[in-house]
mmCIF file of C-alpha atoms in Angstrom:
data_model
loop_
_atom_site.group_PDB
_atom_site.id
_atom_site.type_symbol
_atom_site.label_atom_id
_atom_site.label_comp_id
_atom_site.label_asym_id
_atom_site.label_seq_id
_atom_site.Cartn_x
_atom_site.Cartn_y
_atom_site.Cartn_z
ATOM 1 C CA MET A 1 24.681 -12.250 -23.234
ATOM 2 C CA GLU A 2 23.255 -15.538 -24.406
ATOM 3 C CA GLN A 3 19.574 -16.268 -23.952
ATOM 4 C CA GLY A 4 18.254 -18.801 -21.479
ATOM 5 C CA ASP A 5 15.944 -19.093 -18.513
ATOM 6 C CA ALA A 6 18.829 -19.055 -16.045
ATOM 7 C CA LEU A 7 20.296 -15.916 -17.602
ATOM 8 C CA GLY A 8 16.950 -14.197 -17.960
ATOM 9 C CA LYS A 9 15.282 -12.715 -21.017
ATOM 10 C CA LYS A 10 16.245 -9.879 -23.273
ATOM 11 C CA VAL A 11 14.049 -6.805 -22.893
ATOM 12 C CA PHE A 12 13.571 -4.582 -25.943
ATOM 13 C CA LEU A 13 12.124 -1.062 -25.974
ATOM 14 C CA LEU A 14 10.933 -0.274 -29.499
ATOM 15 C CA TYR A 15 10.939 3.438 -30.435
ATOM 16 C CA PRO A 16 11.243 4.500 -26.784
ATOM 17 C CA HIS A 17 10.315 8.067 -25.837
ATOM 18 C CA SER A 18 13.249 10.294 -24.877
ATOM 19 C CA VAL A 19 12.314 10.223 -21.179
ATOM 20 C CA ILE A 20 12.579 6.420 -21.256
ATOM 21 C CA ARG A 21 15.972 6.477 -22.972
ATOM 22 C CA GLU A 22 17.310 9.013 -20.497
ATOM 23 C CA GLU A 23 15.845 7.807 -17.195
ATOM 24 C CA MET A 24 13.945 4.534 -17.300
ATOM 25 C CA LEU A 25 16.635 2.606 -19.161
ATOM 26 C CA ASP A 26 19.177 3.338 -16.419
ATOM 27 C CA ILE A 27 16.769 2.099 -13.751
ATOM 28 C CA LEU A 28 15.928 -1.093 -15.652
ATOM 29 C CA ILE A 29 19.591 -1.974 -16.153
ATOM 30 C CA MET A 30 20.502 -1.073 -12.567
ATOM 31 C CA SER A 31 17.663 -3.378 -11.478
ATOM 32 C CA GLY A 32 19.305 -6.279 -13.305
ATOM 33 C CA PHE A 33 17.272 -6.430 -16.538
ATOM 34 C CA GLU A 34 19.149 -6.887 -19.832
ATOM 35 C CA THR A 35 17.528 -4.019 -21.710
ATOM 36 C CA TYR A 36 18.066 -2.672 -25.220
ATOM 37 C CA THR A 37 16.494 0.103 -27.299
ATOM 38 C CA LEU A 38 15.447 -0.445 -30.920
ATOM 39 C CA LYS A 39 14.603 2.094 -33.636
ATOM 40 C CA ASP A 40 13.489 -0.217 -36.440
ATOM 41 C CA HIS A 41 10.301 -2.313 -36.155
ATOM 42 C CA LYS A 42 11.323 -4.603 -39.033
ATOM 43 C CA ARG A 43 14.662 -5.377 -37.376
ATOM 44 C CA ALA A 44 12.805 -5.893 -34.090
ATOM 45 C CA VAL A 45 10.931 -8.824 -35.643
ATOM 46 C CA LYS A 46 14.219 -10.479 -36.630
ATOM 47 C CA LEU A 47 15.628 -9.988 -33.127
ATOM 48 C CA LEU A 48 12.538 -11.552 -31.552
ATOM 49 C CA GLU A 49 12.979 -14.489 -33.918
ATOM 50 C CA LYS A 50 16.648 -14.788 -32.952
ATOM 51 C CA PHE A 51 15.922 -14.555 -29.216
ATOM 52 C CA PRO A 52 12.656 -16.445 -28.638
ATOM 53 C CA GLY A 53 10.851 -15.681 -25.418
ATOM 54 C CA SER A 54 12.128 -12.107 -25.256
ATOM 55 C CA ILE A 55 10.041 -9.226 -23.924
ATOM 56 C CA MET A 56 9.309 -6.112 -25.991
ATOM 57 C CA PHE A 57 7.565 -2.888 -25.050
ATOM 58 C CA VAL A 58 6.270 -1.054 -28.126
ATOM 59 C CA ASN A 59 5.796 2.709 -28.255
ATOM 60 C CA ILE A 60 2.679 2.991 -30.428
ATOM 61 C CA ASP A 61 2.936 6.801 -30.492
ATOM 62 C CA GLU A 62 5.811 6.704 -33.007
ATOM 63 C CA GLY A 63 7.049 4.774 -36.014
ATOM 64 C CA MET A 64 3.734 4.230 -37.805
ATOM 65 C CA PRO A 65 -0.013 4.878 -37.401
ATOM 66 C CA GLU A 66 -1.713 3.090 -34.515
ATOM 67 C CA GLN A 67 -3.794 0.881 -36.818
ATOM 68 C CA GLU A 68 -0.589 -0.422 -38.375
ATOM 69 C CA TRP A 69 0.768 -1.116 -34.898
ATOM 70 C CA GLU A 70 -2.275 -3.277 -34.216
ATOM 71 C CA THR A 71 -1.547 -5.285 -37.370
ATOM 72 C CA TYR A 72 2.145 -5.488 -36.455
ATOM 73 C CA ILE A 73 1.384 -6.906 -33.013
ATOM 74 C CA ARG A 74 -1.183 -9.368 -34.360
ATOM 75 C CA ASP A 75 1.431 -10.574 -36.858
ATOM 76 C CA LEU A 76 3.964 -11.099 -34.053
ATOM 77 C CA GLN A 77 1.392 -13.117 -32.141
ATOM 78 C CA LYS A 78 0.665 -15.302 -35.209
ATOM 79 C CA ASN A 79 4.271 -15.803 -36.340
ATOM 80 C CA PRO A 80 5.464 -19.193 -34.981
ATOM 81 C CA LYS A 81 8.954 -17.729 -34.509
ATOM 82 C CA THR A 82 7.798 -14.756 -32.405
ATOM 83 C CA GLN A 83 4.549 -15.867 -30.770
ATOM 84 C CA GLY A 84 6.458 -16.837 -27.622
ATOM 85 C CA SER A 85 7.544 -13.224 -27.126
ATOM 86 C CA LYS A 86 5.882 -11.204 -24.369
ATOM 87 C CA LEU A 87 4.637 -7.808 -25.551
ATOM 88 C CA GLY A 88 3.664 -4.613 -23.765
ATOM 89 C CA ILE A 89 2.467 -1.190 -24.937
ATOM 90 C CA LEU A 90 3.907 2.249 -24.152
ATOM 91 C CA SER A 91 1.797 5.315 -24.937
ATOM 92 C CA TYR A 92 0.722 8.750 -23.798
ATOM 93 C CA ASN A 93 -2.716 8.008 -25.257
ATOM 94 C CA GLN A 94 -5.250 7.507 -22.446
ATOM 95 C CA ASP A 95 -8.184 6.492 -24.646
ATOM 96 C CA ARG A 96 -9.973 3.711 -22.776
ATOM 97 C CA ALA A 97 -11.130 1.933 -25.939
ATOM 98 C CA LEU A 98 -7.549 1.825 -27.193
ATOM 99 C CA MET A 99 -6.304 0.383 -23.904
ATOM 100 C CA GLU A 100 -9.051 -2.251 -23.867
ATOM 101 C CA LYS A 101 -8.197 -3.279 -27.431
ATOM 102 C CA TYR A 102 -4.602 -4.127 -26.527
ATOM 103 C CA LEU A 103 -5.374 -5.567 -23.107
ATOM 104 C CA MET A 104 -8.564 -7.494 -23.888
ATOM 105 C CA LYS A 105 -8.625 -8.217 -27.624
ATOM 106 C CA LEU A 106 -4.911 -8.592 -28.247
ATOM 107 C CA SER A 107 -4.143 -9.789 -24.705
ATOM 108 C CA VAL A 108 -0.661 -8.292 -24.501
ATOM 109 C CA PRO A 109 0.792 -9.905 -21.343
ATOM 110 C CA CYS A 110 3.031 -7.014 -20.256
ATOM 111 C CA GLY A 111 0.288 -4.436 -20.075
ATOM 112 C CA TYR A 112 -0.524 -0.998 -21.441
ATOM 113 C CA ILE A 113 1.723 1.519 -19.693
ATOM 114 C CA GLN A 114 0.231 5.027 -19.593
ATOM 115 C CA LEU A 115 3.244 7.308 -19.683
ATOM 116 C CA LYS A 116 1.153 10.268 -18.512
ATOM 117 C CA LEU A 117 1.293 8.684 -15.063
ATOM 118 C CA GLY A 118 4.886 9.931 -14.872
ATOM 119 C CA ILE A 119 8.243 8.259 -15.213
ATOM 120 C CA GLN A 120 8.382 6.868 -11.661
ATOM 121 C CA GLN A 121 4.975 5.226 -11.809
ATOM 122 C CA SER A 122 5.521 3.982 -15.371
ATOM 123 C CA THR A 123 8.877 2.481 -14.393
ATOM 124 C CA LYS A 124 7.315 0.749 -11.393
ATOM 125 C CA ILE A 125 4.644 -0.816 -13.622
ATOM 126 C CA ILE A 126 7.267 -2.039 -16.102
ATOM 127 C CA LEU A 127 9.430 -3.467 -13.298
ATOM 128 C CA ASN A 128 6.392 -5.347 -11.957
ATOM 129 C CA ALA A 129 5.628 -6.696 -15.438
ATOM 130 C CA LEU A 130 9.235 -7.840 -15.890
ATOM 131 C CA ASP A 131 9.225 -9.550 -12.496
ATOM 132 C CA ALA A 132 5.907 -11.258 -13.278
ATOM 133 C CA ASN A 133 7.391 -12.594 -16.523
ATOM 134 C CA GLU A 134 10.627 -13.721 -14.799
ATOM 135 C CA ALA A 135 12.717 -11.548 -17.085
ATOM 136 C CA LYS A 136 15.733 -11.618 -14.774
ATOM 137 C CA GLY A 137 15.926 -15.403 -14.490
ATOM 138 C CA ARG A 138 18.317 -16.533 -11.773
ATOM 139 C CA ARG A 139 20.873 -13.907 -12.711
ATOM 140 C CA LYS A 140 21.506 -11.222 -10.090
ATOM 141 C CA TYR A 141 23.721 -8.885 -12.101
ATOM 142 C CA ILE A 142 24.193 -7.917 -15.734
ATOM 143 C CA ARG A 143 27.748 -8.366 -16.925
ATOM 144 C CA ALA A 144 29.399 -6.462 -19.767
ATOM 145 C CA PHE A 145 32.118 -8.291 -21.692
ATOM 146 C CA CYS A 146 34.845 -5.822 -22.544
ATOM 147 C CA GLY A 147 37.901 -7.876 -23.490
ATOM 148 C CA GLU A 148 37.985 -6.194 -26.902
ATOM 149 C CA ASP A 149 37.547 -2.682 -25.510
ATOM 150 C CA PRO A 150 40.979 -1.037 -25.144
ATOM 151 C CA ASN A 151 39.402 1.664 -22.970
ATOM 152 C CA ALA A 152 38.381 -0.681 -20.137
ATOM 153 C CA THR A 153 41.397 -0.826 -17.827
ATOM 154 C CA MET A 154 42.400 -0.726 -14.153
ATOM 155 C CA ASN A 155 45.306 0.492 -12.042
ATOM 156 C CA TYR A 156 46.318 -0.597 -8.558
ATOM 157 C CA LYS A 157 49.180 0.748 -6.469
ATOM 158 C CA GLY A 158 50.244 -1.794 -3.857
ATOM 159 C CA ASP A 159 53.242 -2.299 -1.619
ATOM 160 C CA GLU A 160 55.203 -3.779 -4.516
ATOM 161 C CA GLY A 161 54.520 -1.080 -7.067
ATOM 162 C CA LEU A 162 51.957 0.047 -9.628
ATOM 163 C CA PHE A 163 50.067 -2.652 -11.534
ATOM 164 C CA GLN A 164 47.959 -2.154 -14.617
ATOM 165 C CA GLY A 165 45.255 -4.517 -15.744
ATOM 166 C CA LYS A 166 42.910 -5.093 -18.670
ATOM 167 C CA ILE A 167 39.273 -5.467 -17.631
ATOM 168 C CA LEU A 168 37.714 -8.504 -19.335
ATOM 169 C CA ASP A 169 34.220 -8.269 -17.896
ATOM 170 C CA ILE A 170 32.442 -6.183 -15.297
ATOM 171 C CA SER A 171 29.185 -6.038 -13.366
ATOM 172 C CA SER A 172 28.046 -3.865 -10.483
ATOM 173 C CA ALA A 173 29.308 -6.643 -8.175
ATOM 174 C CA GLY A 174 32.809 -7.121 -9.484
ATOM 175 C CA THR A 175 35.192 -7.615 -12.360
ATOM 176 C CA ALA A 176 37.613 -10.053 -13.974
ATOM 177 C CA ALA A 177 40.869 -8.463 -15.085
ATOM 178 C CA ARG A 178 44.123 -9.614 -16.624
ATOM 179 C CA ILE A 179 46.989 -8.334 -14.447
ATOM 180 C CA GLU A 180 50.322 -9.652 -15.644
ATOM 181 C CA GLY A 181 53.139 -9.794 -13.117
ATOM 182 C CA PHE A 182 50.861 -9.335 -10.138
ATOM 183 C CA PRO A 183 52.532 -10.659 -6.954
ATOM 184 C CA GLU A 184 51.220 -13.771 -5.225
ATOM 185 C CA THR A 185 48.341 -12.568 -3.055
ATOM 186 C CA ALA A 186 46.192 -14.583 -0.674
ATOM 187 C CA PRO A 187 42.518 -15.003 -1.603
ATOM 188 C CA ASN A 188 40.132 -12.622 0.195
ATOM 189 C CA SER A 189 42.814 -9.931 0.394
ATOM 190 C CA LEU A 190 41.502 -6.375 0.318
ATOM 191 C CA LEU A 191 42.852 -4.137 -2.445
ATOM 192 C CA LYS A 192 42.212 -0.505 -1.551
ATOM 193 C CA ASN A 193 41.815 2.337 -4.042
ATOM 194 C CA VAL A 194 41.649 0.350 -7.265
ATOM 195 C CA GLN A 195 41.104 2.778 -10.129
ATOM 196 C CA LEU A 196 38.810 1.634 -12.938
ATOM 197 C CA LYS A 197 38.707 3.371 -16.313
ATOM 198 C CA LEU A 198 35.622 2.603 -18.387
ATOM 199 C CA ARG A 199 35.959 4.652 -21.554
ATOM 200 C CA SER A 200 35.490 8.243 -20.389
ATOM 201 C CA GLY A 201 34.335 7.187 -16.900
ATOM 202 C CA LEU A 202 36.714 6.945 -13.936
ATOM 203 C CA LEU A 203 35.976 5.532 -10.491
ATOM 204 C CA MET A 204 37.804 4.325 -7.403
ATOM 205 C CA VAL A 205 36.786 1.145 -5.585
ATOM 206 C CA ASP A 206 37.947 -1.098 -2.775
ATOM 207 C CA ALA A 207 37.897 -4.706 -3.922
ATOM 208 C CA VAL A 208 38.338 -8.162 -2.430
ATOM 209 C CA LEU A 209 40.596 -10.399 -4.500
ATOM 210 C CA MET A 210 38.716 -13.691 -4.712
ATOM 211 C CA GLY A 211 41.385 -15.588 -6.616
ATOM 212 C CA LYS A 212 42.541 -16.496 -10.109
ATOM 213 C CA ARG A 213 40.720 -18.144 -12.964
ATOM 214 C CA ARG A 214 41.662 -21.786 -13.216
ATOM 215 C CA ASP A 215 42.180 -21.604 -16.973
ATOM 216 C CA ASP A 216 44.306 -18.432 -16.893
ATOM 217 C CA LYS A 217 46.539 -17.626 -13.910
ATOM 218 C CA ASP A 218 46.916 -13.980 -14.973
ATOM 219 C CA VAL A 219 43.153 -13.320 -14.710
ATOM 220 C CA TYR A 220 41.978 -12.229 -11.272
ATOM 221 C CA ILE A 221 38.428 -12.073 -9.923
ATOM 222 C CA LEU A 222 37.677 -8.975 -7.823
ATOM 223 C CA LEU A 223 34.500 -8.261 -5.865
ATOM 224 C CA PHE A 224 33.725 -4.624 -5.117
ATOM 225 C CA ASP A 225 32.992 -3.426 -1.605
ATOM 226 C CA PRO A 226 29.564 -1.818 -2.175
ATOM 227 C CA SER A 227 29.848 0.315 0.960
ATOM 228 C CA LYS A 228 33.007 1.941 -0.443
ATOM 229 C CA THR A 229 31.674 2.535 -3.965
ATOM 230 C CA SER A 230 30.049 5.942 -4.420
ATOM 231 C CA GLU A 231 26.681 6.353 -6.119
ATOM 232 C CA ASP A 232 28.443 8.233 -8.916
ATOM 233 C CA GLY A 233 30.862 5.330 -9.243
ATOM 234 C CA LYS A 234 28.026 2.810 -9.462
ATOM 235 C CA MET A 235 26.421 4.940 -12.176
ATOM 236 C CA VAL A 236 29.689 4.919 -14.158
ATOM 237 C CA ILE A 237 29.605 1.098 -14.133
ATOM 238 C CA HIS A 238 25.915 0.908 -15.060
ATOM 239 C CA ARG A 239 26.262 3.436 -17.879
ATOM 240 C CA TYR A 240 29.218 1.478 -19.267
ATOM 241 C CA ILE A 241 27.156 -1.730 -19.125
ATOM 242 C CA LYS A 242 24.278 0.059 -20.882
ATOM 243 C CA GLN A 243 26.582 1.272 -23.660
ATOM 244 C CA SER A 244 28.138 -2.183 -24.050
ATOM 245 C CA LEU A 245 24.757 -3.900 -24.262
ATOM 246 C CA GLN A 246 23.510 -1.430 -26.859
ATOM 247 C CA LYS A 247 26.681 -1.749 -28.948
ATOM 248 C CA TYR A 248 26.285 -5.537 -28.894
ATOM 249 C CA ILE A 249 22.701 -5.438 -30.183
ATOM 250 C CA ASP A 250 23.392 -2.676 -32.730
ATOM 251 C CA GLN A 251 26.261 -4.650 -34.267
ATOM 252 C CA LEU A 252 24.424 -7.974 -34.266
ATOM 253 C CA THR A 253 23.683 -9.357 -37.717
ATOM 254 C CA VAL A 254 20.099 -10.619 -38.015
#
């Protein structure tokens, strides 16, 4: 989850409305954007300093009075450590003068998103803003690192018995897992009905075994067959990634 143009930019949602936490966040992560929610505007400043060039959408309807939000955003734009951040506004307020202030006077590059337009339209506008600001970089998928999570495991029953593995990282495209004692298997072999356990989520996938990691012969790279992964299964993976991302940012010392 390190920052860099190739890996894309971190996207923060500060004081997001409940509808954003419940619906929009899933869509943003499923679309390949590394997105986090924040509930502390002072901590948000420190995170923007730690990850220069990040993008943050600010809900000006909560947290503090709007006039204080204006000062907050001006301070971010003046602070040498945060002035490279790209800011956007989230609000149910449709006052034209308010919109013009943020768009014209403060020149927030990621726009003023009117949430009264509805979640689908608001999400589309945010996705366009993220694309315009190259938030995804060259990365196609978000990967969750779960080597320290004892509840991220896999099972596979093959011709030579039942094999259990520890998932080390996972994306919607595939996973790396440590499977000790796994029999010699040719690259590009299809493993059918691999069961993945991601905390409380269970799913079954067909996966192509791409090979072993050069630095660890017990770690295997598996690519999922997207046509054989159910929509519910894909959501299990994305929700696990969302939880892992949020845990990472919540535990980060800044």
